[in-house]
Amino acid sequence: MNPSRLEAFSDGVIAVIITIMVLEIKMPHGADILALQPLVPAFFGYVLSFVIIGIYWNNHHHLLHAAKHIDGRIMWANLHLLFWLSLLPFLTGWLGEYPAAPWPTMLYGVGLLLCAISYTLLQTSIVALHGKDSDLAKALGGDLKGKLSIILYATAIILAFSLPWISYVLYVAVALMWFIPDRRIENQG
């Protein structure tokens, strides 16, 4: 199968995820600027999740463009990624509603960790189909950023009950690490 069909489907799902996420931000209860103050945590949670989803969308695009063809394993790995991404609106909404609470902070991290793991599985599936000597496999190399992301998310999950603000710092750190464009795949082309 041509990867463009899978990419188009994924683009549609990601667009819906982002749309649902913004709908979780409630209207302020008042007409003055102070009415926005209770919405600040929800807004920052939305911005962080929007950036994270945007990073996945961007890297997913490059990953599928590097794939010459796909198979059923890749399709299921892609659905696995989309499943975890689709939970981010719920997790972001809960985190925005209770920003200082350990459970929403921890489960947000679990969601991010599972997104990272599922993206790694998608990469692994594509490399398995194209071979360990393919240009894509060479471009991905040891995937230090991917492995570091998983470690930082796991650390943030552990710290959510004792130091939730450090969990937030780690979530932002991973986003910043990936916000700097990953040119490994692009440079192989």
Coordinates of N, CA and C in Angstrom, one line a residue:
M1 N 0.8 -1.2 0.0 CA 0.0 0.0 0.0 C 0.9 1.2 0.0
N2 N 0.4 2.3 -0.6 CA 1.1 3.6 -0.7 C 0.9 4.3 0.7
P3 N 2.0 4.8 1.2 CA 1.9 5.5 2.5 C 1.0 6.8 2.5
S4 N 0.7 7.3 1.4 CA 0.0 8.6 1.3 C -1.4 8.4 1.9
R5 N -2.0 7.3 1.6 CA -3.4 7.0 2.2 C -3.4 7.0 3.7
L6 N -2.4 6.3 4.3 CA -2.3 6.3 5.7 C -2.0 7.7 6.3
E7 N -1.2 8.4 5.6 CA -0.9 9.8 6.1 C -2.1 10.7 6.0
A8 N -2.9 10.6 5.0 CA -4.1 11.4 4.9 C -5.1 11.0 6.0
F9 N -5.3 9.7 6.3 CA -6.1 9.3 7.4 C -5.6 9.8 8.7
S10 N -4.3 9.7 8.9 CA -3.7 10.2 10.2 C -3.9 11.7 10.3
D11 N -3.7 12.4 9.2 CA -3.9 13.9 9.3 C -5.3 14.3 9.7
G12 N -6.3 13.5 9.2 CA -7.7 13.8 9.6 C -7.9 13.5 11.0
V13 N -7.4 12.4 11.5 CA -7.6 12.1 12.9 C -6.9 13.1 13.8
I14 N -5.7 13.5 13.5 CA -5.0 14.5 14.3 C -5.7 15.8 14.3
A15 N -6.3 16.2 13.1 CA -7.1 17.5 13.1 C -8.3 17.4 14.0
V16 N -8.9 16.3 14.1 CA -10.1 16.1 15.0 C -9.6 16.1 16.4
I17 N -8.5 15.5 16.7 CA -8.0 15.5 18.1 C -7.7 17.0 18.6
I18 N -7.1 17.8 17.7 CA -6.8 19.2 18.1 C -8.1 19.9 18.2
T19 N -9.1 19.7 17.4 CA -10.4 20.4 17.5 C -11.1 20.0 18.8
I20 N -11.1 18.8 19.1 CA -11.7 18.3 20.4 C -11.0 19.0 21.6
M21 N -9.7 19.0 21.5 CA -8.9 19.6 22.6 C -9.3 21.0 22.9
V22 N -9.4 21.8 21.9 CA -9.7 23.3 22.1 C -11.1 23.4 22.6
L23 N -12.0 22.5 22.3 CA -13.4 22.6 22.9 C -13.4 22.3 24.4
E24 N -12.4 21.7 24.9 CA -12.3 21.5 26.4 C -12.1 22.7 27.2
I25 N -11.6 23.8 26.5 CA -11.4 25.1 27.2 C -12.7 25.7 27.4
K26 N -13.2 25.9 28.6 CA -14.5 26.5 28.9 C -14.5 28.0 28.7
M27 N -15.6 28.6 28.5 CA -15.8 30.0 28.5 C -15.6 30.6 29.9
P28 N -15.1 31.8 30.0 CA -14.9 32.5 31.3 C -16.3 32.8 31.9
H29 N -16.3 32.9 33.2 CA -17.6 33.2 33.9 C -17.4 34.7 34.3
G30 N -17.6 35.6 33.4 CA -17.5 37.0 33.6 C -17.0 37.7 32.4
A31 N -17.1 39.0 32.4 CA -16.8 39.8 31.2 C -15.5 40.6 31.4
D32 N -14.9 40.5 32.6 CA -13.7 41.3 32.8 C -12.4 40.4 32.6
I33 N -11.3 41.0 32.5 CA -10.0 40.3 32.3 C -9.7 39.3 33.4
L34 N -10.2 39.6 34.6 CA -9.9 38.7 35.7 C -10.7 37.4 35.6
A35 N -11.7 37.4 34.8 CA -12.5 36.1 34.6 C -11.7 35.1 33.8
L36 N -10.6 35.5 33.1 CA -9.7 34.6 32.4 C -8.7 33.9 33.3
Q37 N -8.5 34.4 34.5 CA -7.5 33.9 35.4 C -7.7 32.4 35.7
P38 N -8.9 31.9 36.0 CA -9.1 30.5 36.3 C -8.8 29.6 35.1
L39 N -8.8 30.2 33.9 CA -8.6 29.4 32.7 C -7.1 29.3 32.3
V40 N -6.3 30.0 33.0 CA -4.8 30.0 32.6 C -4.2 28.6 32.6
P41 N -4.5 27.7 33.6 CA -3.9 26.4 33.6 C -4.4 25.6 32.4
A42 N -5.7 25.7 32.1 CA -6.3 24.9 31.0 C -5.7 25.4 29.7
F43 N -5.5 26.7 29.6 CA -4.9 27.3 28.3 C -3.4 26.8 28.1
F44 N -2.6 26.9 29.2 CA -1.3 26.4 29.1 C -1.2 24.9 28.8
G45 N -2.1 24.1 29.4 CA -2.2 22.7 29.1 C -2.5 22.5 27.6
Y46 N -3.4 23.3 27.1 CA -3.8 23.2 25.7 C -2.6 23.6 24.8
V47 N -1.9 24.6 25.1 CA -0.7 25.0 24.3 C 0.3 23.9 24.3
L48 N 0.6 23.4 25.5 CA 1.6 22.3 25.5 C 1.2 21.1 24.7
S49 N -0.1 20.7 24.9 CA -0.6 19.5 24.1 C -0.7 19.8 22.6
F50 N -1.0 21.0 22.2 CA -1.1 21.4 20.8 C 0.3 21.3 20.2
V51 N 1.3 21.8 20.9 CA 2.7 21.7 20.4 C 3.1 20.3 20.3
I52 N 2.8 19.4 21.3 CA 3.2 18.0 21.3 C 2.5 17.3 20.1
I53 N 1.3 17.5 19.9 CA 0.5 16.9 18.8 C 1.1 17.4 17.5
G54 N 1.4 18.7 17.4 CA 2.0 19.2 16.2 C 3.4 18.6 15.9
I55 N 4.1 18.3 16.9 CA 5.4 17.7 16.7 C 5.2 16.3 16.2
Y56 N 4.3 15.5 16.8 CA 4.0 14.2 16.3 C 3.5 14.3 14.8
W57 N 2.7 15.2 14.5 CA 2.1 15.3 13.1 C 3.3 15.6 12.2
N58 N 4.2 16.5 12.5 CA 5.3 16.9 11.7 C 6.2 15.7 11.5
N59 N 6.6 15.0 12.5 CA 7.5 13.9 12.4 C 6.9 12.7 11.7
H60 N 5.6 12.5 12.0 CA 4.8 11.5 11.3 C 4.8 11.7 9.8
H61 N 4.7 12.9 9.4 CA 4.7 13.3 8.0 C 6.0 12.9 7.3
H62 N 7.1 13.3 8.0 CA 8.5 13.0 7.4 C 8.7 11.5 7.4
L63 N 8.3 10.8 8.5 CA 8.5 9.4 8.6 C 7.7 8.6 7.5
L64 N 6.5 9.0 7.2 CA 5.7 8.3 6.1 C 6.2 8.7 4.8
H65 N 6.8 9.9 4.6 CA 7.4 10.2 3.3 C 8.7 9.5 3.0
A66 N 9.3 9.0 4.1 CA 10.5 8.3 3.9 C 10.2 6.8 3.6
A67 N 9.0 6.4 3.9 CA 8.6 5.0 3.7 C 8.2 4.9 2.2
K68 N 8.7 3.9 1.6 CA 8.3 3.6 0.2 C 7.0 2.9 0.1
H69 N 6.7 2.0 1.1 CA 5.4 1.3 1.1 C 5.1 0.9 2.6
I70 N 3.9 0.5 2.8 CA 3.5 0.1 4.1 C 2.8 -1.3 4.1
D71 N 2.7 -1.9 5.2 CA 2.0 -3.2 5.3 C 1.0 -3.1 6.5
G72 N 0.4 -4.3 6.8 CA -0.6 -4.3 7.9 C 0.0 -4.0 9.2
R73 N 1.2 -4.4 9.5 CA 1.9 -4.2 10.8 C 2.0 -2.7 11.0
I74 N 2.4 -2.0 9.9 CA 2.6 -0.5 10.0 C 1.2 0.2 10.2
M75 N 0.2 -0.3 9.6 CA -1.1 0.2 9.7 C -1.6 0.1 11.2
W76 N -1.4 -1.1 11.8 CA -1.8 -1.3 13.2 C -0.9 -0.4 14.1
A77 N 0.4 -0.3 13.8 CA 1.3 0.5 14.7 C 0.8 2.0 14.6
N78 N 0.4 2.4 13.4 CA -0.1 3.8 13.3 C -1.4 4.0 14.0
L79 N -2.3 3.0 14.0 CA -3.5 3.1 14.8 C -3.2 3.1 16.3
H80 N -2.2 2.4 16.7 CA -1.8 2.4 18.1 C -1.4 3.8 18.5
L81 N -0.6 4.5 17.7 CA -0.2 5.8 17.9 C -1.4 6.8 18.0
L82 N -2.3 6.7 17.0 CA -3.4 7.5 17.0 C -4.4 7.3 18.2
F83 N -4.4 6.1 18.7 CA -5.2 5.8 19.9 C -4.7 6.7 21.0
W84 N -3.4 6.6 21.3 CA -2.9 7.3 22.4 C -2.9 8.8 22.2
L85 N -2.7 9.3 21.0 CA -2.9 10.7 20.7 C -4.3 11.2 21.0
S86 N -5.3 10.3 20.7 CA -6.7 10.7 20.8 C -7.1 10.8 22.3
L87 N -6.3 10.3 23.2 CA -6.6 10.4 24.6 C -6.1 11.8 25.2
L88 N -5.2 12.4 24.4 CA -4.6 13.7 24.9 C -5.7 14.8 25.2
P89 N -6.8 14.9 24.5 CA -7.8 15.9 24.9 C -8.3 15.7 26.2
F90 N -8.7 14.5 26.6 CA -9.2 14.1 27.9 C -8.2 14.4 29.0
L91 N -6.9 13.9 28.7 CA -5.9 14.1 29.7 C -5.5 15.6 29.9
T92 N -5.5 16.3 28.8 CA -5.2 17.8 28.9 C -6.3 18.5 29.6
G93 N -7.6 18.1 29.4 CA -8.7 18.8 30.1 C -8.7 18.5 31.6
W94 N -8.4 17.3 32.0 CA -8.3 16.9 33.4 C -7.1 17.7 34.0
L95 N -6.0 17.7 33.4 CA -4.8 18.4 33.9 C -5.1 19.9 34.0
G96 N -5.8 20.5 33.1 CA -6.1 21.9 33.1 C -7.1 22.2 34.2
E97 N -8.0 21.3 34.5 CA -9.0 21.5 35.6 C -8.4 21.3 37.0
Y98 N -7.4 20.5 37.1 CA -6.7 20.2 38.4 C -5.2 20.2 38.2
P99 N -4.6 21.4 38.0 CA -3.2 21.5 37.6 C -2.2 21.1 38.7
A100 N -2.6 21.2 40.0 CA -1.7 20.9 41.1 C -1.9 19.5 41.6
A101 N -2.9 18.8 41.1 CA -3.2 17.4 41.6 C -2.3 16.4 41.0
P102 N -1.8 15.4 41.8 CA -0.8 14.5 41.3 C -1.4 13.5 40.3
W103 N -2.6 13.0 40.4 CA -3.2 12.0 39.5 C -3.3 12.6 38.1
P104 N -3.9 13.7 37.8 CA -3.9 14.3 36.5 C -2.5 14.5 35.9
T105 N -1.6 15.0 36.7 CA -0.2 15.2 36.3 C 0.4 13.9 35.9
M106 N 0.2 12.9 36.7 CA 0.9 11.6 36.4 C 0.2 10.9 35.2
L107 N -1.1 10.9 35.1 CA -1.7 10.3 33.9 C -1.5 11.0 32.6
Y108 N -1.3 12.4 32.7 CA -0.9 13.1 31.5 C 0.4 12.6 31.0
G109 N 1.3 12.4 32.0 CA 2.6 11.8 31.6 C 2.6 10.4 31.1
V110 N 1.7 9.6 31.6 CA 1.5 8.2 31.1 C 1.0 8.3 29.7
G111 N 0.1 9.2 29.4 CA -0.4 9.4 28.0 C 0.7 9.8 27.1
L112 N 1.6 10.7 27.5 CA 2.7 11.2 26.7 C 3.7 10.0 26.5
L113 N 3.9 9.3 27.6 CA 4.9 8.1 27.5 C 4.3 7.1 26.5
L114 N 3.1 6.8 26.5 CA 2.5 5.8 25.6 C 2.5 6.3 24.2
C115 N 2.3 7.6 24.0 CA 2.5 8.2 22.6 C 3.9 8.0 22.1
A116 N 4.9 8.3 23.0 CA 6.3 8.1 22.6 C 6.6 6.7 22.3
I117 N 6.1 5.8 23.1 CA 6.4 4.3 22.8 C 5.7 3.9 21.6
S118 N 4.5 4.3 21.3 CA 3.8 3.9 20.1 C 4.5 4.5 18.9
Y119 N 5.0 5.7 19.0 CA 5.7 6.3 17.8 C 7.0 5.5 17.5
T120 N 7.6 5.1 18.6 CA 8.8 4.2 18.4 C 8.5 2.9 17.8
L121 N 7.4 2.3 18.2 CA 6.9 1.1 17.5 C 6.6 1.3 16.1
L122 N 6.0 2.4 15.7 CA 5.7 2.8 14.3 C 7.0 2.9 13.5
Q123 N 8.0 3.6 14.1 CA 9.3 3.7 13.4 C 9.9 2.3 13.2
T124 N 9.9 1.5 14.3 CA 10.4 0.1 14.2 C 9.8 -0.7 13.1
S125 N 8.4 -0.6 13.0 CA 7.7 -1.3 12.0 C 8.1 -0.9 10.6
I126 N 8.3 0.4 10.4 CA 8.6 0.8 9.1 C 10.0 0.4 8.7
V127 N 11.0 0.5 9.7 CA 12.3 0.1 9.4 C 12.4 -1.4 9.2
A128 N 11.6 -2.2 9.9 CA 11.5 -3.7 9.7 C 11.1 -4.0 8.3
L129 N 10.2 -3.3 7.8 CA 9.7 -3.5 6.4 C 10.7 -3.1 5.3
H130 N 11.4 -2.0 5.6 CA 12.4 -1.5 4.6 C 13.8 -2.0 4.8
G131 N 14.1 -2.6 5.9 CA 15.4 -3.2 6.1 C 16.3 -2.3 7.0
K132 N 17.2 -3.0 7.7 CA 18.1 -2.3 8.6 C 19.2 -1.5 7.8
D133 N 19.3 -1.8 6.5 CA 20.3 -1.0 5.7 C 19.6 0.1 4.9
S134 N 18.3 0.3 5.1 CA 17.6 1.3 4.4 C 18.1 2.7 4.8
D135 N 17.8 3.7 3.9 CA 18.1 5.0 4.2 C 17.4 5.5 5.5
L136 N 16.2 5.0 5.7 CA 15.4 5.4 6.9 C 16.1 4.9 8.1
A137 N 16.5 3.6 8.1 CA 17.2 3.0 9.3 C 18.5 3.8 9.6
K138 N 19.2 4.2 8.6 CA 20.4 4.9 8.8 C 20.1 6.3 9.3
A139 N 19.1 6.9 8.9 CA 18.7 8.3 9.3 C 18.3 8.2 10.8
L140 N 17.5 7.2 11.2 CA 17.1 7.1 12.6 C 18.2 6.8 13.5
G141 N 19.1 6.0 13.1 CA 20.3 5.6 13.9 C 19.8 5.0 15.2
G142 N 20.4 5.5 16.3 CA 20.1 5.0 17.6 C 18.9 5.7 18.2
D143 N 18.4 6.7 17.6 CA 17.2 7.5 18.0 C 17.3 8.0 19.5
L144 N 18.4 8.7 19.7 CA 18.7 9.2 21.1 C 17.6 10.1 21.6
K145 N 17.0 11.0 20.7 CA 15.9 11.8 21.2 C 14.7 11.0 21.6
G146 N 14.4 10.0 20.9 CA 13.3 9.1 21.2 C 13.5 8.4 22.5
K147 N 14.6 7.9 22.7 CA 14.9 7.2 24.0 C 15.0 8.1 25.2
L148 N 15.6 9.3 25.0 CA 15.6 10.3 26.0 C 14.2 10.8 26.4
S149 N 13.3 10.9 25.4 CA 11.9 11.3 25.7 C 11.3 10.3 26.6
I150 N 11.4 9.0 26.3 CA 10.8 8.0 27.1 C 11.3 8.0 28.5
I151 N 12.6 8.2 28.7 CA 13.2 8.3 30.0 C 12.7 9.5 30.8
L152 N 12.6 10.7 30.1 CA 12.1 11.9 30.8 C 10.6 11.8 31.1
Y153 N 9.8 11.2 30.3 CA 8.4 11.0 30.6 C 8.3 10.0 31.8
A154 N 9.0 8.9 31.8 CA 9.0 8.0 32.9 C 9.4 8.7 34.2
T155 N 10.4 9.5 34.2 CA 10.9 10.2 35.3 C 9.8 11.2 35.8
A156 N 9.1 11.9 34.9 CA 8.1 12.8 35.2 C 6.9 12.1 35.9
I157 N 6.6 10.9 35.4 CA 5.5 10.1 36.0 C 5.8 9.8 37.5
I158 N 7.0 9.4 37.7 CA 7.4 9.0 39.1 C 7.4 10.2 40.0
L159 N 7.8 11.4 39.5 CA 7.8 12.6 40.3 C 6.5 13.3 40.5
A160 N 5.5 12.9 39.8 CA 4.2 13.6 39.8 C 3.6 13.7 41.2
F161 N 3.8 12.7 42.0 CA 3.2 12.7 43.4 C 4.0 13.5 44.4
S162 N 5.3 13.6 44.2 CA 6.1 14.3 45.1 C 6.5 15.7 44.6
L163 N 6.8 15.9 43.4 CA 7.2 17.2 42.8 C 6.5 17.4 41.5
P164 N 5.2 17.6 41.5 CA 4.5 17.8 40.2 C 5.0 18.9 39.3
W165 N 5.6 19.9 39.9 CA 6.1 21.0 39.0 C 7.3 20.6 38.2
I166 N 8.1 19.6 38.8 CA 9.2 19.1 38.0 C 8.7 18.2 36.8
S167 N 7.5 17.5 37.1 CA 6.9 16.8 36.0 C 6.6 17.7 34.8
Y168 N 6.0 18.9 35.2 CA 5.7 19.9 34.1 C 6.9 20.3 33.4
V169 N 8.0 20.6 34.1 CA 9.2 21.0 33.5 C 9.7 20.0 32.5
L170 N 9.6 18.7 32.9 CA 10.1 17.6 32.1 C 9.2 17.5 30.8
Y171 N 7.9 17.6 31.0 CA 7.0 17.6 29.8 C 7.4 18.7 28.8
V172 N 7.6 19.9 29.3 CA 8.0 21.0 28.5 C 9.4 20.8 27.9
A173 N 10.3 20.2 28.6 CA 11.6 20.0 28.1 C 11.6 19.0 26.9
V174 N 10.8 18.0 27.0 CA 10.7 17.0 25.9 C 10.1 17.8 24.7
A175 N 9.1 18.6 24.9 CA 8.5 19.3 23.8 C 9.6 20.3 23.1
L176 N 10.3 20.9 24.0 CA 11.3 21.8 23.4 C 12.4 21.1 22.7
M177 N 12.8 19.9 23.2 CA 13.8 19.1 22.5 C 13.3 18.7 21.1
W178 N 12.0 18.4 21.0 CA 11.5 18.0 19.7 C 11.1 19.2 18.8
F179 N 10.9 20.3 19.5 CA 10.4 21.5 18.7 C 11.6 22.0 17.8
I180 N 12.8 21.7 18.2 CA 13.9 22.0 17.3 C 13.8 20.9 16.3
P181 N 13.7 21.2 15.0 CA 13.4 20.2 14.0 C 14.4 19.1 13.9
D182 N 13.8 17.9 13.8 CA 14.6 16.7 13.7 C 14.9 16.5 12.2
R183 N 16.1 16.7 11.7 CA 16.4 16.7 10.3 C 16.9 15.4 9.9
R184 N 17.0 14.4 10.7 CA 17.6 13.1 10.4 C 17.0 12.5 9.1
I185 N 15.7 12.5 9.0 CA 15.0 11.8 7.9 C 15.1 12.7 6.7
E186 N 14.8 14.0 6.9 CA 14.9 15.0 5.7 C 16.3 15.0 5.1
N187 N 17.3 14.9 5.9 CA 18.7 15.0 5.3 C 19.1 13.8 4.6
Q188 N 18.4 12.7 4.7 CA 18.7 11.4 4.0 C 18.1 11.5 2.6
G189 N 17.1 12.4 2.3 CA 16.5 12.5 1.0 C 17.2 13.1 0.0

